[in-house]
Each structure stands twice: as C-alpha cells, then as structure tokens.
Amino acid sequence: MWKPTLTFSLVEDWTNYQPGGIPPQIAPEIHFDAPTMGWFPVLYVNDFWITKEQLVPINKTLEGKELLLEMSYEPIGLFKWQMISQ
C-alpha cells in the first residue's frame, strides 16, 4: 500500500540521560555516542494520522500514473511520541 504522506518527527527531549539511567519505555530508541557520552536524537517516521481511506494499493492499475508523496517535518514532544508510538 502506498502512503501519500511521510512525516518525520524529531523527538524533543532535553533530559540529560546517563547510560543505564534511561526509562525502559524509551531505552531501545536511545543510542549513545561513547566518546562524547551524548546521545543521538530520536527520529520517528510518523504515520499515525494516515487513515485506511488514504492508502493506495500498488498494482498494475497504476501503470503509467504518478504517485504523489507529501513530506513534512515536525518536532514532537517526548510524551506525545510515547503515546502515538505504542
């Protein structure tokens, strides 16, 4: 199925996490940089708001037709990200 929109969400979280001190709910998504003891921001591909009606089946009926793709970026708070990524 073709998804006509693609939203990249950068999770905003200014918490100073230390290795081993990350909440277990988000630990799999946090990646540390050992030399700097910093962590990389979480980039989430958000398809939460895409409904079934918006999906386009990809098959031979689309031959010769263009598929449109709208891309956007939006920052998202840690709490909201946790809610929609469940």
XYZ file of N, CA and C in Angstrom:
258
model
N 0.843 -1.187 0.000
C 0.000 0.000 0.000
C 0.885 1.245 0.000
N 0.513 2.195 -0.791
C 1.230 3.462 -0.889
C 0.670 4.435 0.136
N 1.555 5.046 0.899
C 1.158 6.055 1.870
C 1.474 7.420 1.267
N 0.465 8.265 1.053
C 0.676 9.529 0.343
C 1.381 10.610 1.159
N 1.554 10.400 2.436
C 2.255 11.388 3.255
C 3.350 10.705 4.061
N 4.413 11.456 4.290
C 5.525 10.960 5.077
C 5.941 12.080 6.016
N 5.769 11.854 7.307
C 6.093 12.869 8.302
C 7.238 12.377 9.174
N 8.303 13.165 9.202
C 9.431 12.884 10.072
C 9.267 13.726 11.330
N 9.319 13.091 12.460
C 9.191 13.797 13.730
C 10.469 13.622 14.535
N 11.090 14.728 14.878
C 12.257 14.707 15.740
C 11.755 14.860 17.166
N 12.031 13.860 17.990
C 11.527 13.852 19.366
C 12.339 14.849 20.193
N 11.627 15.820 20.745
C 12.262 16.829 21.598
C 12.320 16.329 23.033
N 13.527 16.188 23.528
C 13.728 15.766 24.915
C 15.088 16.297 25.353
N 15.081 17.202 26.306
C 16.312 17.845 26.746
C 16.864 17.230 28.026
N 16.375 16.039 28.366
C 16.844 15.359 29.571
C 18.298 14.915 29.389
N 19.090 15.060 30.419
C 20.494 14.654 30.388
C 20.588 13.202 30.855
N 20.330 12.269 29.941
C 20.364 10.844 30.286
C 21.800 10.366 30.431
N 21.988 9.435 31.341
C 23.262 8.754 31.509
C 23.054 7.295 31.105
N 24.100 6.624 30.594
C 23.934 5.203 30.262
C 23.419 4.428 31.478
N 22.422 3.613 31.273
C 21.835 2.832 32.355
C 20.748 3.574 33.118
N 20.576 4.856 32.847
C 19.571 5.639 33.559
C 18.399 6.068 32.691
N 18.223 5.413 31.579
C 17.144 5.764 30.643
C 15.884 4.996 31.029
N 14.720 5.646 31.001
C 13.481 4.912 31.285
C 13.319 3.735 30.320
N 12.871 2.581 30.815
C 12.794 1.382 29.964
C 11.869 1.534 28.764
N 10.886 2.453 28.841
C 9.952 2.636 27.728
C 10.645 3.199 26.488
N 11.682 4.007 26.699
C 12.338 4.639 25.555
C 13.759 4.141 25.331
N 14.263 3.286 26.214
C 15.646 2.813 26.132
C 16.009 2.195 24.779
N 15.123 1.406 24.148
C 15.509 0.817 22.854
C 15.746 1.857 21.753
N 15.215 3.049 21.916
C 15.334 4.075 20.878
C 16.496 5.041 21.100
N 17.107 5.015 22.275
C 18.187 5.944 22.601
C 19.527 5.276 22.298
N 20.349 5.955 21.507
C 21.662 5.433 21.140
C 22.734 6.406 21.608
N 23.641 5.907 22.416
C 24.701 6.731 22.982
C 25.923 6.782 22.074
N 26.605 7.922 22.131
C 27.895 8.101 21.482
C 28.937 8.006 22.595
N 29.653 6.891 22.650
C 30.573 6.613 23.762
C 31.634 7.692 23.980
N 32.296 8.191 22.932
C 33.354 9.181 23.183
C 32.855 10.479 23.832
N 31.668 10.921 23.456
C 31.170 12.193 23.993
C 30.197 12.004 25.147
N 29.773 10.760 25.384
C 28.745 10.439 26.387
C 27.440 11.180 26.093
N 27.254 11.540 24.851
C 25.993 12.158 24.424
C 25.114 11.113 23.769
N 23.900 11.498 23.455
C 23.008 10.559 22.786
C 22.423 11.217 21.562
N 22.091 10.375 20.585
C 21.556 10.854 19.326
C 20.061 11.105 19.465
N 19.543 12.145 18.828
C 18.103 12.403 18.907
C 17.311 11.307 18.190
N 16.091 11.118 18.637
C 15.218 10.098 18.052
C 14.477 10.716 16.879
N 14.601 10.088 15.710
C 13.848 10.497 14.528
C 12.775 9.447 14.296
N 11.533 9.862 14.359
C 10.393 8.955 14.279
C 9.648 9.213 12.979
N 9.399 8.159 12.198
C 8.585 8.285 10.986
C 7.142 8.102 11.427
N 6.402 9.194 11.378
C 5.072 9.256 11.965
C 3.993 8.997 10.907
N 3.356 7.834 10.980
C 2.227 7.557 10.084
C 0.930 7.375 10.881
N 0.908 7.937 12.067
C -0.230 7.795 12.969
C -1.529 8.316 12.362
N -1.454 9.424 11.626
C -2.667 10.075 11.126
C -3.086 9.614 9.737
N -2.428 8.628 9.167
C -2.828 8.114 7.854
C -3.977 7.135 8.053
N -5.078 7.408 7.380
C -6.252 6.540 7.513
C -6.290 5.515 6.384
N -7.097 4.503 6.552
C -7.236 3.445 5.559
C -7.689 4.012 4.213
N -8.525 5.023 4.250
C -9.050 5.630 3.028
C -7.963 6.335 2.215
N -6.880 6.745 2.856
C -5.795 7.445 2.179
C -4.810 6.498 1.500
N -4.803 5.229 1.889
C -3.862 4.268 1.322
C -4.234 3.930 -0.117
N -3.224 3.769 -0.963
C -3.436 3.462 -2.376
C -2.789 2.108 -2.663
N -3.591 1.133 -3.149
C -2.986 -0.166 -3.475
C -2.046 -0.013 -4.678
N -0.892 -0.631 -4.578
C 0.071 -0.578 -5.676
C -0.088 -1.862 -6.487
N -0.587 -1.692 -7.713
C -0.779 -2.836 -8.604
C -0.725 -2.338 -10.050
N -1.091 -3.182 -10.999
C -0.966 -2.827 -12.423
C -1.899 -1.698 -12.845
N -2.934 -1.407 -12.064
C -3.847 -0.325 -12.451
C -3.172 1.042 -12.348
N -2.029 1.113 -11.679
C -1.299 2.375 -11.547
C -0.259 2.561 -12.645
N -0.147 1.623 -13.537
C 0.873 1.686 -14.575
C 0.754 2.990 -15.372
N 1.860 3.731 -15.417
C 1.881 4.993 -16.157
C 1.355 6.181 -15.376
N 0.937 5.980 -14.150
C 0.412 7.075 -13.328
C 1.439 7.488 -12.290
N 1.354 8.714 -11.856
C 2.243 9.220 -10.810
C 1.626 8.981 -9.435
N 2.470 8.642 -8.500
C 2.044 8.565 -7.103
C 2.610 9.787 -6.395
N 1.755 10.555 -5.770
C 2.189 11.761 -5.083
C 2.653 11.423 -3.673
N 3.641 12.172 -3.222
C 4.156 11.990 -1.874
C 4.376 13.363 -1.253
N 3.721 13.602 -0.155
C 3.888 14.847 0.593
C 4.767 14.541 1.801
N 5.890 15.238 1.897
C 6.810 15.023 3.010
C 6.797 16.239 3.916
N 6.861 15.988 5.216
C 6.888 17.101 6.157
C 7.740 16.716 7.369
N 8.098 17.740 8.096
C 8.895 17.577 9.310
C 8.191 18.327 10.422
N 8.139 17.717 11.579
C 7.596 18.420 12.744
C 8.265 17.900 14.010
N 8.640 18.794 14.891
C 9.146 18.333 16.187
C 7.981 17.768 16.999
N 8.287 16.837 17.868
C 7.245 16.217 18.680
C 7.796 16.049 20.098
N 6.957 16.297 21.077
C 7.365 16.152 22.462
C 7.490 14.692 22.862
N 8.278 14.447 23.890
C 8.524 13.082 24.352
C 7.229 12.373 24.735
N 6.360 13.050 25.464
C 5.116 12.409 25.908
C 4.220 12.044 24.719
N 4.055 12.970 23.782
C 3.214 12.710 22.611
C 3.795 11.555 21.795
N 5.112 11.543 21.636
C 5.759 10.457 20.887
C 5.477 9.115 21.548
N 5.571 9.065 22.881
C 5.303 7.817 23.592
C 3.864 7.365 23.374
N 2.938 8.300 23.313
C 1.533 7.956 23.132
C 1.251 7.399 21.732
N 1.765 8.060 20.688
C 1.417 7.624 19.336
C 2.279 6.472 18.822
N 3.395 6.194 19.481
C 4.249 5.115 19.014
C 3.920 3.773 19.661
N 2.947 3.734 20.508
C 2.571 2.470 21.166
C 1.852 1.559 20.221
